[in-house]
mmCIF file of C-alpha atoms and ligand atoms in Angstrom:
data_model
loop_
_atom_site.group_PDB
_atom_site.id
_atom_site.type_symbol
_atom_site.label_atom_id
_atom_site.label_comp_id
_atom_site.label_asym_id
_atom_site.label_seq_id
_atom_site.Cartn_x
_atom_site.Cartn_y
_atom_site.Cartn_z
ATOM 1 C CA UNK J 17 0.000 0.000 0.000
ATOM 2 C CA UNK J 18 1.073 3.451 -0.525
ATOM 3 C CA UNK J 19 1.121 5.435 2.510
ATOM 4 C CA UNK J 20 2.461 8.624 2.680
ATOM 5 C CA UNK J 21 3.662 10.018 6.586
ATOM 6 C CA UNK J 22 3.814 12.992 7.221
ATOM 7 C CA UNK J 23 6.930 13.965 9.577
ATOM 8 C CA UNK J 24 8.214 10.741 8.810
ATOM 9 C CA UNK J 25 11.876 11.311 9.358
ATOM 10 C CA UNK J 26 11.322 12.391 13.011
ATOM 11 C CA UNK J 27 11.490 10.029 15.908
ATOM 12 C CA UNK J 28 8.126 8.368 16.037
ATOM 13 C CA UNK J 29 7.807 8.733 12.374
ATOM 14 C CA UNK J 30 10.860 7.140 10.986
ATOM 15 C CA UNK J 31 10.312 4.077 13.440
ATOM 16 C CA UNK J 32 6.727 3.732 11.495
ATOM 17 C CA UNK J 33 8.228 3.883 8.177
ATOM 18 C CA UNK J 34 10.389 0.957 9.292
ATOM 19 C CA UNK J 35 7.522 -0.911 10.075
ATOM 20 C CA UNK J 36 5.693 -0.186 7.212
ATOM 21 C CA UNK J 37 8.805 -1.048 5.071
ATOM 22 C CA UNK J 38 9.468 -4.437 7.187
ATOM 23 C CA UNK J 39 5.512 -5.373 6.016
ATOM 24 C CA UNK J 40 5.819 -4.623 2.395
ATOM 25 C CA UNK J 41 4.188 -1.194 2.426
ATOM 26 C CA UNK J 42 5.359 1.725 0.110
ATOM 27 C CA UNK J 43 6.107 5.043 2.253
ATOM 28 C CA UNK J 44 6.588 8.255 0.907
ATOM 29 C CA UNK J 45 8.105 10.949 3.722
ATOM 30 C CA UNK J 46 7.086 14.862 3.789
ATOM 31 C CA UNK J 47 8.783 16.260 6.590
ATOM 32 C CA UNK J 48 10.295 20.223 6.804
ATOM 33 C CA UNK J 49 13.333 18.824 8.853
ATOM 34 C CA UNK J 50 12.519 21.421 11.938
ATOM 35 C CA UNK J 51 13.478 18.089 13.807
ATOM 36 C CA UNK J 52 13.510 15.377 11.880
ATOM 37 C CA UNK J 53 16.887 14.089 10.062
ATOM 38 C CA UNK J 54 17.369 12.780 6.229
ATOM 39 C CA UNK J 55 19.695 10.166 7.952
ATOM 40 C CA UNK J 56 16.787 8.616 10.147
ATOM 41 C CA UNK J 57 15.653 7.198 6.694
ATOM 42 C CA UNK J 58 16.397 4.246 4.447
ATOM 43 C CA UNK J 59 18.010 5.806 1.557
ATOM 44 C CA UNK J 60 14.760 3.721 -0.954
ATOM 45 C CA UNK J 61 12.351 6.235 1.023
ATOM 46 C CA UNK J 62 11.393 8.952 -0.983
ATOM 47 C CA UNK J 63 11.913 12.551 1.194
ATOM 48 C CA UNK J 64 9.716 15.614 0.010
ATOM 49 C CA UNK J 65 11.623 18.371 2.310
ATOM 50 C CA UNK J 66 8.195 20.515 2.487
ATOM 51 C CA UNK J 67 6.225 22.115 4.816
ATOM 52 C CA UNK J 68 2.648 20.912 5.805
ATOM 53 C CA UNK J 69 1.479 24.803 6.489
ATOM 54 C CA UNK J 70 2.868 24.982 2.584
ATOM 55 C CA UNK J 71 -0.496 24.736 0.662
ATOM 56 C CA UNK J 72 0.852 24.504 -2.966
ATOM 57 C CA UNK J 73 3.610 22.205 -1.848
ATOM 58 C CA UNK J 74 1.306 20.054 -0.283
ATOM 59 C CA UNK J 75 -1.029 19.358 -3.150
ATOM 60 C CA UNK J 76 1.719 18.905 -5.289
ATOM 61 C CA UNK J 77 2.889 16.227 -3.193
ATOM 62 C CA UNK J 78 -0.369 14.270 -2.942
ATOM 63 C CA UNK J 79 -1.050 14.791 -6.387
ATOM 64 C CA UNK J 80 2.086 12.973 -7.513
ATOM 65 C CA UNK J 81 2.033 10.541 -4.465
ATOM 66 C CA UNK J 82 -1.692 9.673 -4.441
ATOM 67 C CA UNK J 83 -1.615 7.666 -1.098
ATOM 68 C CA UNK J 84 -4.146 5.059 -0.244
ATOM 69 C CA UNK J 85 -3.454 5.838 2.869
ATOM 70 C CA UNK J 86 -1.902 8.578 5.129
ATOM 71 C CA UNK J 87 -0.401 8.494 8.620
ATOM 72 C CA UNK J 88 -0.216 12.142 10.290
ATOM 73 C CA UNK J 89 3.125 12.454 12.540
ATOM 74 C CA UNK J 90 4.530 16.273 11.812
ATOM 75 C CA UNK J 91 3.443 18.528 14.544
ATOM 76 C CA UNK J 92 4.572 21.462 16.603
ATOM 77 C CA UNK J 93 5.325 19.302 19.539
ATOM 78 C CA UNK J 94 6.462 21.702 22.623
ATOM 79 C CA UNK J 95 3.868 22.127 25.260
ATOM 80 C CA UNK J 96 5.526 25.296 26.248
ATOM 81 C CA UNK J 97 6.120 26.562 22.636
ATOM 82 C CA UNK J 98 2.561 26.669 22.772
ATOM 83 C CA UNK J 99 1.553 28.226 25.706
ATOM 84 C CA UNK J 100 4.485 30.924 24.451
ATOM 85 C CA UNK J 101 2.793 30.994 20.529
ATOM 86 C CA UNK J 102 -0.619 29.234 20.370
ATOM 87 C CA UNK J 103 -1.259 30.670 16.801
ATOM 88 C CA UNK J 104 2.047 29.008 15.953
ATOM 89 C CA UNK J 105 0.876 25.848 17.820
ATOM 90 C CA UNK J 106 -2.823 26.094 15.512
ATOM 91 C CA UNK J 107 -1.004 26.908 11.991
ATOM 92 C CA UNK J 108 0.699 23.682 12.393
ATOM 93 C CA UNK J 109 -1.770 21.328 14.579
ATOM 94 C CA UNK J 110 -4.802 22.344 13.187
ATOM 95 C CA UNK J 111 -4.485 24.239 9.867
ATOM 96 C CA UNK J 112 -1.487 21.951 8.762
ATOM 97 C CA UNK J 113 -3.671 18.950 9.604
ATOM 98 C CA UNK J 114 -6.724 20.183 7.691
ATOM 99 C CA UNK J 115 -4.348 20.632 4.905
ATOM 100 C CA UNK J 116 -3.114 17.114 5.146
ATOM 101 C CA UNK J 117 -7.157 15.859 5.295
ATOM 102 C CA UNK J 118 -8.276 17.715 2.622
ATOM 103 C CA UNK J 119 -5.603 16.405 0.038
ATOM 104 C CA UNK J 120 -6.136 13.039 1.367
ATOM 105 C CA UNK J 121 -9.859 13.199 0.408
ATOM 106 C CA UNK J 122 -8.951 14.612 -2.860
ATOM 107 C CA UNK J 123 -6.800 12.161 -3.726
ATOM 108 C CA UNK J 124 -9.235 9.249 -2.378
ATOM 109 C CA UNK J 125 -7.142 8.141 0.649
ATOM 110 C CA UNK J 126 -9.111 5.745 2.116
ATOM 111 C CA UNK J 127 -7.578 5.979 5.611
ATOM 112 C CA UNK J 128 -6.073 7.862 7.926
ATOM 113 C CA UNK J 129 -3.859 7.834 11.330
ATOM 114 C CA UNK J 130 -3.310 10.712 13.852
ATOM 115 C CA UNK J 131 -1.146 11.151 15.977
ATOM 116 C CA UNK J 132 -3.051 12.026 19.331
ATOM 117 C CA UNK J 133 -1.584 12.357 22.931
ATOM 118 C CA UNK J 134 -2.850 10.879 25.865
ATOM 119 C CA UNK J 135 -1.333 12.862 28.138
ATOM 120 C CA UNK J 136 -2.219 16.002 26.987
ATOM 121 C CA UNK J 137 -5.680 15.405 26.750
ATOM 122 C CA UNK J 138 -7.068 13.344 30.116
ATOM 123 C CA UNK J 139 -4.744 15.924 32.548
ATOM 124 C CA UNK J 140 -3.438 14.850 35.606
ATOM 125 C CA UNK J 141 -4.732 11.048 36.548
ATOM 126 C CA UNK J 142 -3.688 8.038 39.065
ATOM 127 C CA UNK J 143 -5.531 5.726 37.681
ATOM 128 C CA UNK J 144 -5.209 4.395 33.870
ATOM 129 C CA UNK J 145 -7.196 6.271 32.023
ATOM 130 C CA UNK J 146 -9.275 4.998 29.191
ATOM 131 C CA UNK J 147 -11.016 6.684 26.404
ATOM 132 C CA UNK J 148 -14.156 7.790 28.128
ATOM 133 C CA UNK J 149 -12.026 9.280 30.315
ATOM 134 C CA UNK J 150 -13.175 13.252 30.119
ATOM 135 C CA UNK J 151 -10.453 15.269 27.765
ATOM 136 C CA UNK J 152 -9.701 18.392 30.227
ATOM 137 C CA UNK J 153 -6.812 19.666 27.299
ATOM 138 C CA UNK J 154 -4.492 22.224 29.939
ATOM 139 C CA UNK J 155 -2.411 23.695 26.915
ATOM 140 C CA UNK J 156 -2.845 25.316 23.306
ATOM 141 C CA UNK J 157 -1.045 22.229 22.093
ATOM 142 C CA UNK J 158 -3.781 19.609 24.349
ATOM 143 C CA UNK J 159 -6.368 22.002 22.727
ATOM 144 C CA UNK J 160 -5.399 21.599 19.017
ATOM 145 C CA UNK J 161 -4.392 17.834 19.820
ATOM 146 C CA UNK J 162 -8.031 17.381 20.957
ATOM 147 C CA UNK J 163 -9.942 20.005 17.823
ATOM 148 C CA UNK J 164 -7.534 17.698 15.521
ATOM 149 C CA UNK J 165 -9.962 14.427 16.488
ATOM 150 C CA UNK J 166 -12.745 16.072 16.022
ATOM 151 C CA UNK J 167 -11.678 17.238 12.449
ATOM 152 C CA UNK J 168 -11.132 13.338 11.637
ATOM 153 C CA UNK J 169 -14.464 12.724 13.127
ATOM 154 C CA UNK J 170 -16.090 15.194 10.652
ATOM 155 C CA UNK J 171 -14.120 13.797 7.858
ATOM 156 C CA UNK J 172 -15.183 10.119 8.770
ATOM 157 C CA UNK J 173 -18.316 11.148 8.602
ATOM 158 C CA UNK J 174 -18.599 13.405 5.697
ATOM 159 C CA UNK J 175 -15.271 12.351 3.581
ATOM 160 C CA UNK J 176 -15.421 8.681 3.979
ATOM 161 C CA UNK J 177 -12.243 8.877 5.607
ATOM 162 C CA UNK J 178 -11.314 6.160 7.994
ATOM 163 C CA UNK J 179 -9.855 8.085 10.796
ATOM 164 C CA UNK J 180 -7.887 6.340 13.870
ATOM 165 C CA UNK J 181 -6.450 8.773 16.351
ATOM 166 C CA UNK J 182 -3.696 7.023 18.518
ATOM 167 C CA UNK J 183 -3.459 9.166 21.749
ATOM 168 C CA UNK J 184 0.142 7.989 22.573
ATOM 169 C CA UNK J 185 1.932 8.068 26.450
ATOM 170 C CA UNK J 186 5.423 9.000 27.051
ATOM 171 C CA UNK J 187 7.152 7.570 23.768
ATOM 172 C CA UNK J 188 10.789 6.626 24.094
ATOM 173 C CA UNK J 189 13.500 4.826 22.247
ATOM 174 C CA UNK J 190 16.474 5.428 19.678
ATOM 175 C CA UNK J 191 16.525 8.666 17.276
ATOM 176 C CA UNK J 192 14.531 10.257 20.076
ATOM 177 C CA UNK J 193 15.936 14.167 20.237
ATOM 178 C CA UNK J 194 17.959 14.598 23.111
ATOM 179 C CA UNK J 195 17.791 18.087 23.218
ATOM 180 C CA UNK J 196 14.527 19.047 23.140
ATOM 181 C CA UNK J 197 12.091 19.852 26.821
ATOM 182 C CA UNK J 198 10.582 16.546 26.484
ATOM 183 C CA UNK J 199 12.165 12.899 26.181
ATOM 184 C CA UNK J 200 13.488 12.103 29.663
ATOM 185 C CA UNK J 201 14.932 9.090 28.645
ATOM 186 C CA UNK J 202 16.867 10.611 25.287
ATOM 187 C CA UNK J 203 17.951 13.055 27.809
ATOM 188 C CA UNK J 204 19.120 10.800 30.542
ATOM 189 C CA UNK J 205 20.354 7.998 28.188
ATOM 190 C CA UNK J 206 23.118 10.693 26.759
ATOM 191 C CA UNK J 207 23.901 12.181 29.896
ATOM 192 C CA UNK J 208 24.377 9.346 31.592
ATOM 193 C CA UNK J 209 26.321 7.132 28.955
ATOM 194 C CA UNK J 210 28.737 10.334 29.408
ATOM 195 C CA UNK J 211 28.696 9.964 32.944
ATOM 196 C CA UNK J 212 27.178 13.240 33.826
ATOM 197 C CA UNK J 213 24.722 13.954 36.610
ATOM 198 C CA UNK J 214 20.891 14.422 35.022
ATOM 199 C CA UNK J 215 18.608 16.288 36.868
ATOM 200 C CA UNK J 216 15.141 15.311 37.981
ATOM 201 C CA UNK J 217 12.965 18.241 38.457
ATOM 202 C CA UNK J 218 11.203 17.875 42.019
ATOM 203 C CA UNK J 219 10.766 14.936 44.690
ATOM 204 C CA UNK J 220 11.434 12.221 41.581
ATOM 205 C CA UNK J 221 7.698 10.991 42.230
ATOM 206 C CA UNK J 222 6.350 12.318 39.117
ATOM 207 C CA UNK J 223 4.278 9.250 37.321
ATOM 208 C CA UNK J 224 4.567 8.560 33.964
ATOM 209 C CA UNK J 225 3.445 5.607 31.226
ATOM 210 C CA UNK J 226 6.312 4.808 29.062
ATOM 211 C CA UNK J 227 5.538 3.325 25.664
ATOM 212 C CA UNK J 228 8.961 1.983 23.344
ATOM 213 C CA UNK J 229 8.389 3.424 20.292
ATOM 214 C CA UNK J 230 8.514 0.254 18.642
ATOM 215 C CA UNK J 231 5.107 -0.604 19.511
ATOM 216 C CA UNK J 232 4.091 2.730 19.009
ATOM 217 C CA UNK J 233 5.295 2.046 15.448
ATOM 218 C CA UNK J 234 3.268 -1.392 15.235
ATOM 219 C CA UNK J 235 0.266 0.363 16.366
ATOM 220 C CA UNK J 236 0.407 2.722 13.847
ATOM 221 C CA UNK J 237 1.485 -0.004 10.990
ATOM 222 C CA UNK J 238 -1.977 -1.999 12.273
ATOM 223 C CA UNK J 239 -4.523 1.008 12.307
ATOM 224 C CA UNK J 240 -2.942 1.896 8.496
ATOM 225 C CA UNK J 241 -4.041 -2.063 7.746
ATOM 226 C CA UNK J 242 -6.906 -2.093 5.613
ATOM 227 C CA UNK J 243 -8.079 -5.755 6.595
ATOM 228 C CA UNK J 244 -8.640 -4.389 10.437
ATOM 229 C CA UNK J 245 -12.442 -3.209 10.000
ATOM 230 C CA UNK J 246 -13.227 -0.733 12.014
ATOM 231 C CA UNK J 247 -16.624 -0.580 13.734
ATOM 232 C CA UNK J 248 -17.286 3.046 13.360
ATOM 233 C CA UNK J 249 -15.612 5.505 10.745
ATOM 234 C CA UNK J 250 -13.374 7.430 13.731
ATOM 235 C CA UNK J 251 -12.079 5.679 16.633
ATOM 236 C CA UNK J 252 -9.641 7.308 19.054
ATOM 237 C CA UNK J 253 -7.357 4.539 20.855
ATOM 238 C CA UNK J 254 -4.933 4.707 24.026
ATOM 239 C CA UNK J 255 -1.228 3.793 23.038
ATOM 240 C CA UNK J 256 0.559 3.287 26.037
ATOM 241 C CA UNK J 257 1.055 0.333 28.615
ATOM 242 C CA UNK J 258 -0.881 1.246 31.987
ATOM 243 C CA UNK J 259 2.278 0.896 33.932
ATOM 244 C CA UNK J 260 2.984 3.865 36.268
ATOM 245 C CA UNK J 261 6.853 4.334 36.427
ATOM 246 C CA UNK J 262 7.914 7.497 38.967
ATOM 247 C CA UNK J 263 10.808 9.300 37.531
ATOM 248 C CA UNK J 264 12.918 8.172 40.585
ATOM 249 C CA UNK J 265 12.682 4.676 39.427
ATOM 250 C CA UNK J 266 13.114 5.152 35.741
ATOM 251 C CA UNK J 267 16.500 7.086 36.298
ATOM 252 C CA UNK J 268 17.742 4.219 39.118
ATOM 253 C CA UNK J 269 16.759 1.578 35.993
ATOM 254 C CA UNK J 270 18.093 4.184 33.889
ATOM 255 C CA UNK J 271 21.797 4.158 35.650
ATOM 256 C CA UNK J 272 22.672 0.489 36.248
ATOM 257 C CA UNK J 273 21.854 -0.130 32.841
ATOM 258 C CA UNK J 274 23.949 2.793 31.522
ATOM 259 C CA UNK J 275 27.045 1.981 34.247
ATOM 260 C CA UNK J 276 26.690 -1.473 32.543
ATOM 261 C CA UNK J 277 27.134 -0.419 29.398
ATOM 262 C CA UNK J 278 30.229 1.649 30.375
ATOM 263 C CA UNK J 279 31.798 -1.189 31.824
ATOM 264 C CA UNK J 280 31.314 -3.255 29.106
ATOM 265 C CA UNK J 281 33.563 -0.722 27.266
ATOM 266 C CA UNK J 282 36.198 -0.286 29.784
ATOM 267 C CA UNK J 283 34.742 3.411 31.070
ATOM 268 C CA UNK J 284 35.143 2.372 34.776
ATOM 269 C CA UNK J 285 33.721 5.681 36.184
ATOM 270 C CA UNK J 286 30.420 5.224 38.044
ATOM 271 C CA UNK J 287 27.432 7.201 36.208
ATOM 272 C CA UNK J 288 26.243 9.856 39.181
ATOM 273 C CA UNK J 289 23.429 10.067 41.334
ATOM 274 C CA UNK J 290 21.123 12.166 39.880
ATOM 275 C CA UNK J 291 20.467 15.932 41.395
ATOM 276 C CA UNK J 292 16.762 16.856 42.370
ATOM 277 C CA UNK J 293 16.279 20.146 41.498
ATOM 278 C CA UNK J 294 12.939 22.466 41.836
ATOM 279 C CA UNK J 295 10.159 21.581 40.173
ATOM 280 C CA UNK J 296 9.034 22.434 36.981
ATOM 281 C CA UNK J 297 6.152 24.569 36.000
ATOM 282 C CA UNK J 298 3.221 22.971 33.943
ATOM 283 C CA UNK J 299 4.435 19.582 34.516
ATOM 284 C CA UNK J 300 1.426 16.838 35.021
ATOM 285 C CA UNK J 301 1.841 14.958 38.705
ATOM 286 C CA UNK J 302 0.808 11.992 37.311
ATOM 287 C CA UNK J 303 -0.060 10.630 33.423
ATOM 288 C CA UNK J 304 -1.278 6.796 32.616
ATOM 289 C CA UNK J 305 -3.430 5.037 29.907
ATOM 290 C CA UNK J 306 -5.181 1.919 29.527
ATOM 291 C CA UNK J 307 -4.569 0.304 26.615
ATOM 292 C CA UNK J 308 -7.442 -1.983 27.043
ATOM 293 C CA UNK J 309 -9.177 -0.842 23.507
ATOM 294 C CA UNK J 310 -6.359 -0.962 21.470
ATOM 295 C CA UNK J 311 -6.164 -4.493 21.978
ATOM 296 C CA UNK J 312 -10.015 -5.142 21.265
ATOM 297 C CA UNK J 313 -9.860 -2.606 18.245
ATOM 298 C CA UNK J 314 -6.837 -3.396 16.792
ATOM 299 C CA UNK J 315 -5.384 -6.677 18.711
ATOM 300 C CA UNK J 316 -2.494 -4.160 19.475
ATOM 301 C CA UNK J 317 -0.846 -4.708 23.435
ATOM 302 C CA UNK J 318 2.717 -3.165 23.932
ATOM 303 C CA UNK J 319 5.029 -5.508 23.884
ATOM 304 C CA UNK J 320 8.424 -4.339 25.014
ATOM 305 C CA UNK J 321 9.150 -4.451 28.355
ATOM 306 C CA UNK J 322 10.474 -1.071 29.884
ATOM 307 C CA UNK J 323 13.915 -2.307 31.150
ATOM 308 C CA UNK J 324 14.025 -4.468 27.686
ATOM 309 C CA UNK J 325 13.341 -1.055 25.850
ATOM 310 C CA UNK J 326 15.760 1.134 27.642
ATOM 311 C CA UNK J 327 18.694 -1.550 27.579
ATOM 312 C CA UNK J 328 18.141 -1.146 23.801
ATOM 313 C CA UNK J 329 17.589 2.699 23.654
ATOM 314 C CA UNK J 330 20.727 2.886 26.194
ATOM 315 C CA UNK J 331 22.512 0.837 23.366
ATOM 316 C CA UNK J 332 21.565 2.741 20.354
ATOM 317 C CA UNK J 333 22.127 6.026 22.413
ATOM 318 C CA UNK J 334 25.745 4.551 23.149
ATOM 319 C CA UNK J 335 26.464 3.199 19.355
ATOM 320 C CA UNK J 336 26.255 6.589 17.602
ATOM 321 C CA UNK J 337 28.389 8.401 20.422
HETATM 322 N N1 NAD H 408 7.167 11.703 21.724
HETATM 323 C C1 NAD H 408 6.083 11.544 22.497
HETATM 324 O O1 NAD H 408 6.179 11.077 23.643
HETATM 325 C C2 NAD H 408 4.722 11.903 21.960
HETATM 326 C C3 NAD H 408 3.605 11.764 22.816
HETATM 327 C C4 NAD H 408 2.334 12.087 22.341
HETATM 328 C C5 NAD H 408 2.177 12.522 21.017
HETATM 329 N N2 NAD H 408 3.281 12.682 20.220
HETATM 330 C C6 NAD H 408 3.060 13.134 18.827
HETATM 331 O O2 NAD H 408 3.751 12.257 17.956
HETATM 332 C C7 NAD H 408 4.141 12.945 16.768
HETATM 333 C C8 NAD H 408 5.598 12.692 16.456
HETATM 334 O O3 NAD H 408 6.394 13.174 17.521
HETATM 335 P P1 NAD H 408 7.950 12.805 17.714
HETATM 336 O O4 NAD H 408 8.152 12.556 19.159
HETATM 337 O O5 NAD H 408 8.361 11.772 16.733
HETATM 338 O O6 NAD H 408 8.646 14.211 17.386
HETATM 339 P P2 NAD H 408 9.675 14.623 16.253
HETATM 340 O O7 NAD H 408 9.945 16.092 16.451
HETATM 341 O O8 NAD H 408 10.847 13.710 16.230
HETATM 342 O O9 NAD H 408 8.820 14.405 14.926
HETATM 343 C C9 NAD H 408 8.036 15.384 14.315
HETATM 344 C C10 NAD H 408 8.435 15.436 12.857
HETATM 345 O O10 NAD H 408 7.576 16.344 12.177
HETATM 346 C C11 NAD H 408 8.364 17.236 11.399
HETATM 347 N N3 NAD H 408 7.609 18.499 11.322
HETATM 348 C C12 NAD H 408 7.333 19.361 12.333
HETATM 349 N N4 NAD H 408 6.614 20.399 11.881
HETATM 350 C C13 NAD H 408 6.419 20.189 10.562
HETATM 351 C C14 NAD H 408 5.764 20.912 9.524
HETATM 352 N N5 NAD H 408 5.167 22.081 9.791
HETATM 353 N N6 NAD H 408 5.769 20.401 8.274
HETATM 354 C C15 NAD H 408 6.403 19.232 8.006
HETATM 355 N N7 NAD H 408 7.042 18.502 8.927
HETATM 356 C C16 NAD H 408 7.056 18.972 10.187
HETATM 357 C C17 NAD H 408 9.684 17.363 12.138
HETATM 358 O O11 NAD H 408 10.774 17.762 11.302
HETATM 359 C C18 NAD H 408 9.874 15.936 12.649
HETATM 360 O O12 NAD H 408 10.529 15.118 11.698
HETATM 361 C C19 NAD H 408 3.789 14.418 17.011
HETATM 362 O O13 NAD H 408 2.551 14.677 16.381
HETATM 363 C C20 NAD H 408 3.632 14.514 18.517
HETATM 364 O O14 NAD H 408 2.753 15.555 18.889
HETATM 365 C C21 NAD H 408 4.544 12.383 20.657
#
């Protein structure tokens, strides 16, 4: 099938165009670059270097393309870019998605993935949340996360779009940008392989769900699949595992498996304990998802195993140094 992604050579995107490549799909990549990387792709994988705001670049694209299918990754992805610039935040998240829908019903895409976030749109909970869970969005960037599945509803319903909005939890795993606000674990995993001291903002009791991106990338691959019928023309599915993991624990995992690393290559100095500074403004107490639908939906469950997924993150991470 022909499936074109849209920021496909970003993190999370380049990890589905694997997938899709591993299961004999065609992908075709638009992506500006603002954070993705040329080398995150297999050289066969055609790049357009455009810009989903870019209207006449766009429809050229899908015009020569002509996807069966399209999976939506590109976004302006900082929460606090967006509570900074929220007309920044809706150019991209809502008017560069509408631009992406339209073309795909123009072109006769037949169905259509989002990239949704589960954190950003259930709040603060303790318990795993699960879709009924009421969407209390507490930034521009939960807001136009949340308008975006309603847009696919609308096309579902009047475009004959298929529309599956995976609301992901805390994605981690290789390519992830270690320099951005967000991705503890890209963070940690370079800091620590260097043997610096990371910082954990507050008491280290901060709750998260954290999903490997490769089965972030399968989920995606199986909501593109055209033989999964879907019950209703829009569904909006939880991508995450349920598991609560505090920050303290993920960085204690986080060291032994980076000090073992080390050893392995002869760097005998012990990876630090980490500092706990003040905490951070804006960040969530505590995030989690059930993933309970997925599986009936889609016959998606995560699969990776945190410590298995952040031995092998730790390992990529160490690799490229
Ligand atoms: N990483 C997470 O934990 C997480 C959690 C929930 C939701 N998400 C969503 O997943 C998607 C992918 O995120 P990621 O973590 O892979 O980030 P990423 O920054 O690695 O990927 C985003 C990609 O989109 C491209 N892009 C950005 N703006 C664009 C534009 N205007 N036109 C064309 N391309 C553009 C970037 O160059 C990049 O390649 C985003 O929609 C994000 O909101 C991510």
């Amino acid at each position: 099938m022909r499936i074109l992604v849209t920021g496909g050579a970003g993190f999370i995107g380049s990890h589905i165009v694997d997938a899709l490549l591993a299961r004999g799909d065609e992908p075709f990549v638009v992506d500006n670059l603002s954070s993705g990387r040329r080398e995150n792709l297999p050289p066969q994988v055609p790049l357009f270097e455009a810009d989903i705001c870019d209207a006449a670049a766009l429809e050229r694209i899908f015009t020569e393309v002509r996807p069966q299918a399209v999976c939506h990754q590109a976004a302006q992805m900082s929460v606090s870019r967006s509570m900074r610039e929220p007309v920044y935040d809706a150019e991209v998240n809502i008017i560069g998605l509408l631009r992406v829908l339209e073309n795909a019903a123009r072109v006769g895409a037949r169905r259509v993935t989002f990239a949704s976030s589960g954190g950003a749109l259930y709040g603060d909970v303790y318990e795993p949340a699960d879709e009924n869970h009421a969407c209390d969005p507490f930034s521009p960037y939960g807001l136009s996360k949340w308008v975006g599945e309603q847009y696919l509803r609308f096309y579902a319903r009047e475009r004959q779009i298929e529309a599956v909005a995976l609301r992901y939890s805390n994605v981690y795993g290789p390519r992830q940008n270690p320099h951005g606000e967000a991705g503890v674990v890209a963070i940690f995993s370079t800091k620590m392989l260097a043997a610096e001291q990371v910082t954990i903002f507050g008491d280290g009791g901060i709750v998260r769900d954290y999903v490997a991106v490769g089965d972030v990338a399968r989920a995606n691959a199986a909501a593109l699949d055209p033989a999964q019928k879907l019950a209703h023309g829009f569904v909006a599915l939880n991508i995450g595992t349920g598991v609560a993991t505090t920050v303290s624990e993920l960085a204690s995992t986080m060291r032994q498996l980076a000090g073992a690393f080390r050893q392995q290559r002869g760097q005998l100095e012990p990876v630090p304990e980490p500092f706990y500074g003040p905490p951070r403004a804006g960040d969530l107490r505590s995030s989690l998802i059930a993933p309970g639908q997925a599986a009936a939906t889609l016959g998606w469950r995560p699969l990776i195993s945190l410590k298995d997924g952040l031995r092998d993150t730790i390992a990529q991470f160490g690799s490229a140094r």
